[in-house]
Amino acid sequence: MKTSEAASVDPHIIRELKKLVAEGEGLQLEFKRKAAYPEKIIRSLIAFANTEGGTLLVGVDDDGTIPGLKYPDEEGQVICEALIKYCRPSLIYKESFIAISEKKYIVRFDIPPSSRRPHFLVRDKNTRQSFVREKDMSITASPEMEEIVRRSRNKRDIRFSFGEAEKKLMEYLHTHPTISLPEFQKLSGLNRFKARRKLILLVLANVLKITATEKGDLYSGK
């Protein structure tokens, strides 16, 4: 589902655009020169929706220059069609065009944090991936991250027992910045199912923080 806005050259809007671009790519902002690789763009939009929301600017280079687009309708349509094709469940987003001159435009997509998360990129019946945003990267979500994203939509009181495994974990994190699921399994002697369940509950209870990385999730104290 989307809403759209047309554009006319507005000096105030251009100043705000340049101010936004000057912040650089980050947790809630990404630049694309063109919609040449729509599947990669969909990954970023899904990651925004699954995390804290965000803004995609098409027509902006990675280095922060703003060449703009001559045919913004076509670029925007490519992304909208890719969202329909690949994203499940569908995303709510706002598409708008920012005129930077009489012939050049920026296409802006604003994605709010989703109440239907996690969203997935679905290529076929047997292949789906979810993504989350970490700094300026859209990272594939682990099964643990997917569950945390899903359950964080409507967090109620989270109950967990603070036993020997949790005690060992807190002592470990007192002297180490992070721990992974395999490391916690080894530390606690628990099987993977029980270890992941404890970590998920501790994250949902705001005792631990989970950070997605390209090599796997890391858990740290808050």
Short mmCIF file of C-alpha atoms in Angstrom, two decimals:
data_model
loop_
_atom_site.label_atom_id
_atom_site.label_comp_id
_atom_site.label_asym_id
_atom_site.label_seq_id
_atom_site.Cartn_x
_atom_site.Cartn_y
_atom_site.Cartn_z
CA MET A 1 0.00 0.00 0.00
CA LYS A 2 1.39 3.42 -0.88
CA THR A 3 0.66 7.11 -0.94
CA SER A 4 2.25 9.41 -3.53
CA GLU A 5 3.07 13.09 -3.84
CA ALA A 6 3.91 15.12 -6.95
CA ALA A 7 6.63 17.76 -6.95
CA SER A 8 7.52 21.27 -8.04
CA VAL A 9 10.84 23.07 -7.47
CA ASP A 10 10.83 24.41 -3.91
CA PRO A 11 14.03 25.99 -2.51
CA HIS A 12 13.05 25.10 1.06
CA ILE A 13 12.53 21.42 0.16
CA ILE A 14 15.85 21.36 -1.70
CA ARG A 15 17.64 22.78 1.36
CA GLU A 16 16.02 20.11 3.54
CA LEU A 17 17.05 17.44 1.04
CA LYS A 18 20.68 18.59 1.05
CA LYS A 19 20.65 18.67 4.85
CA LEU A 20 19.32 15.10 4.95
CA VAL A 21 21.86 13.85 2.40
CA ALA A 22 24.68 15.50 4.36
CA GLU A 23 23.91 13.16 7.26
CA GLY A 24 25.10 10.24 5.13
CA GLU A 25 23.72 6.73 4.93
CA GLY A 26 22.84 5.17 8.25
CA LEU A 27 20.28 3.24 10.25
CA GLN A 28 17.33 5.08 8.69
CA LEU A 29 18.73 6.48 5.45
CA GLU A 30 20.00 4.95 2.21
CA PHE A 31 20.97 6.35 -1.20
CA LYS A 32 20.63 4.76 -4.63
CA ARG A 33 21.79 6.33 -7.88
CA LYS A 34 19.14 4.47 -9.88
CA ALA A 35 16.71 1.58 -9.50
CA ALA A 36 19.02 -0.66 -11.55
CA TYR A 37 18.94 -3.53 -9.04
CA PRO A 38 15.41 -3.46 -7.61
CA GLU A 39 15.78 -6.64 -5.55
CA LYS A 40 18.63 -5.05 -3.58
CA ILE A 41 16.48 -1.98 -3.01
CA ILE A 42 13.64 -4.15 -1.71
CA ARG A 43 16.04 -5.65 0.83
CA SER A 44 16.67 -2.18 2.23
CA LEU A 45 12.99 -1.26 2.35
CA ILE A 46 12.20 -4.53 4.15
CA ALA A 47 15.05 -3.89 6.59
CA PHE A 48 13.67 -0.42 7.35
CA ALA A 49 10.18 -1.81 7.98
CA ASN A 50 11.52 -4.57 10.22
CA THR A 51 13.66 -2.18 12.28
CA GLU A 52 12.95 1.50 12.98
CA GLY A 53 11.66 2.65 9.62
CA GLY A 54 13.68 4.72 7.18
CA THR A 55 14.04 6.73 3.99
CA LEU A 56 15.38 5.70 0.59
CA LEU A 57 16.51 8.43 -1.80
CA VAL A 58 16.84 7.39 -5.45
CA GLY A 59 18.92 9.78 -7.54
CA VAL A 60 21.63 10.28 -4.91
CA ASP A 61 25.12 8.77 -5.16
CA ASP A 62 26.81 6.97 -2.27
CA ASP A 63 29.23 9.89 -1.90
CA GLY A 64 26.35 12.30 -1.27
CA THR A 65 26.27 14.03 -4.66
CA ILE A 66 22.77 14.60 -6.03
CA PRO A 67 22.68 14.08 -9.82
CA GLY A 68 18.94 13.37 -9.79
CA LEU A 69 16.82 11.42 -12.26
CA LYS A 70 15.45 12.47 -15.63
CA TYR A 71 12.56 9.97 -15.54
CA PRO A 72 11.51 9.60 -11.90
CA ASP A 73 8.18 7.96 -12.77
CA GLU A 74 9.98 5.07 -14.42
CA GLU A 75 12.46 4.62 -11.58
CA GLY A 76 9.71 4.73 -8.98
CA GLN A 77 7.56 2.30 -10.92
CA VAL A 78 10.39 -0.24 -11.03
CA ILE A 79 10.60 -0.19 -7.24
CA CYS A 80 6.83 -0.29 -6.71
CA GLU A 81 6.51 -3.28 -9.03
CA ALA A 82 9.38 -5.04 -7.27
CA LEU A 83 7.66 -4.51 -3.91
CA ILE A 84 4.50 -6.12 -5.26
CA LYS A 85 6.50 -9.01 -6.75
CA TYR A 86 8.92 -9.77 -3.93
CA CYS A 87 7.68 -8.41 -0.58
CA ARG A 88 5.43 -10.42 1.79
CA PRO A 89 3.43 -9.24 3.58
CA SER A 90 2.99 -6.03 1.61
CA LEU A 91 4.60 -2.83 2.89
CA ILE A 92 2.98 0.48 3.68
CA TYR A 93 5.11 3.24 2.18
CA LYS A 94 4.99 6.81 0.89
CA GLU A 95 6.49 7.64 -2.50
CA SER A 96 7.23 11.26 -3.38
CA PHE A 97 9.13 13.17 -6.08
CA ILE A 98 11.46 16.03 -5.22
CA ALA A 99 12.24 18.41 -8.07
CA ILE A 100 15.86 19.60 -7.87
CA SER A 101 15.68 21.43 -11.23
CA GLU A 102 13.27 21.75 -14.13
CA LYS A 103 14.41 18.39 -15.55
CA LYS A 104 15.85 16.42 -12.62
CA TYR A 105 14.14 14.76 -9.67
CA ILE A 106 14.75 12.62 -6.62
CA VAL A 107 12.40 9.76 -5.81
CA ARG A 108 11.85 9.41 -2.08
CA PHE A 109 10.43 6.36 -0.33
CA ASP A 110 9.48 6.69 3.34
CA ILE A 111 8.92 3.42 5.22
CA PRO A 112 7.46 3.47 8.74
CA PRO A 113 8.25 0.78 11.30
CA SER A 114 5.78 -1.96 10.42
CA SER A 115 3.06 -3.40 12.64
CA ARG A 116 3.10 -6.46 10.36
CA ARG A 117 6.78 -7.29 10.69
CA PRO A 118 8.73 -9.34 9.91
CA HIS A 119 8.49 -8.78 6.18
CA PHE A 120 10.23 -11.12 3.74
CA LEU A 121 11.72 -11.04 0.28
CA VAL A 122 10.07 -14.00 -1.45
CA ARG A 123 11.54 -15.23 -4.72
CA ASP A 124 9.48 -18.44 -4.92
CA LYS A 125 7.49 -20.79 -2.70
CA ASN A 126 10.63 -22.28 -1.17
CA THR A 127 12.88 -19.23 -0.81
CA ARG A 128 12.32 -16.30 1.50
CA GLN A 129 14.62 -13.98 3.41
CA SER A 130 14.07 -11.31 5.97
CA PHE A 131 16.36 -8.36 6.66
CA VAL A 132 17.07 -5.93 9.47
CA ARG A 133 18.95 -2.65 9.50
CA GLU A 134 22.24 -2.31 11.37
CA LYS A 135 24.00 1.04 10.94
CA ASP A 136 24.14 1.58 7.15
CA MET A 137 23.68 -2.07 6.19
CA SER A 138 20.68 -4.30 5.49
CA ILE A 139 21.58 -7.68 6.97
CA THR A 140 19.87 -11.04 6.54
CA ALA A 141 17.88 -11.78 9.70
CA SER A 142 18.59 -15.00 11.55
CA PRO A 143 15.68 -17.19 12.76
CA GLU A 144 16.28 -15.75 16.23
CA MET A 145 16.14 -12.19 14.92
CA GLU A 146 12.98 -12.98 12.96
CA GLU A 147 11.28 -14.23 16.12
CA ILE A 148 12.40 -11.20 18.11
CA VAL A 149 11.14 -8.85 15.38
CA ARG A 150 7.80 -10.67 15.26
CA ARG A 151 7.27 -10.81 19.01
CA SER A 152 8.42 -7.23 19.57
CA ARG A 153 5.34 -5.95 17.69
CA ASN A 154 3.13 -6.55 20.73
CA LYS A 155 5.42 -7.08 23.66
CA ARG A 156 3.65 -8.08 26.83
CA ASP A 157 5.27 -8.85 30.16
CA ILE A 158 8.07 -11.28 29.37
CA ARG A 159 8.69 -13.90 32.01
CA PHE A 160 11.90 -15.84 32.35
CA SER A 161 13.67 -17.70 35.13
CA PHE A 162 17.09 -16.47 36.21
CA GLY A 163 18.90 -19.74 36.68
CA GLU A 164 22.42 -21.06 36.43
CA ALA A 165 22.65 -20.50 32.67
CA GLU A 166 21.58 -16.86 32.99
CA LYS A 167 24.05 -16.35 35.85
CA LYS A 168 26.91 -17.71 33.75
CA LEU A 169 25.82 -15.49 30.87
CA MET A 170 25.82 -12.31 32.96
CA GLU A 171 29.21 -13.17 34.44
CA TYR A 172 30.58 -13.76 30.93
CA LEU A 173 29.24 -10.45 29.64
CA HIS A 174 30.80 -8.69 32.62
CA THR A 175 34.21 -9.44 31.12
CA HIS A 176 33.35 -9.85 27.41
CA PRO A 177 31.53 -7.30 25.21
CA THR A 178 29.40 -9.83 23.33
CA ILE A 179 28.42 -13.48 23.06
CA SER A 180 27.05 -15.52 20.15
CA LEU A 181 24.49 -18.31 20.30
CA PRO A 182 27.12 -21.07 19.77
CA GLU A 183 29.28 -19.49 22.49
CA PHE A 184 26.33 -19.42 24.89
CA GLN A 185 25.56 -23.06 24.11
CA LYS A 186 29.13 -23.99 25.02
CA LEU A 187 29.11 -21.79 28.12
CA SER A 188 25.77 -23.05 29.44
CA GLY A 189 25.84 -26.65 28.24
CA LEU A 190 22.34 -26.21 26.81
CA ASN A 191 21.20 -27.55 23.47
CA ARG A 192 20.57 -25.06 20.67
CA PHE A 193 16.79 -24.92 21.18
CA LYS A 194 17.01 -24.10 24.91
CA ALA A 195 19.92 -21.70 24.47
CA ARG A 196 18.23 -19.70 21.70
CA ARG A 197 14.97 -19.56 23.69
CA LYS A 198 16.75 -18.06 26.69
CA LEU A 199 18.55 -15.46 24.57
CA ILE A 200 15.34 -14.49 22.77
CA LEU A 201 13.48 -14.03 26.06
CA LEU A 202 16.30 -11.94 27.52
CA VAL A 203 16.27 -9.66 24.48
CA LEU A 204 12.49 -9.26 24.61
CA ALA A 205 12.76 -8.49 28.34
CA ASN A 206 15.32 -5.75 27.55
CA VAL A 207 18.02 -7.51 29.53
CA LEU A 208 20.13 -8.15 26.42
CA LYS A 209 20.63 -6.35 23.13
CA ILE A 210 20.89 -8.28 19.86
CA THR A 211 23.06 -6.96 17.03
CA ALA A 212 22.89 -8.48 13.56
CA THR A 213 26.20 -8.92 11.76
CA GLU A 214 27.13 -10.57 8.48
CA LYS A 215 28.78 -13.37 10.48
CA GLY A 216 25.85 -13.93 12.84
CA ASP A 217 24.03 -12.30 15.73
CA LEU A 218 25.87 -10.96 18.77
CA TYR A 219 24.26 -10.47 22.17
CA SER A 220 25.42 -7.88 24.69
CA GLY A 221 24.29 -6.50 28.01
CA LYS A 222 22.29 -3.29 28.22
#
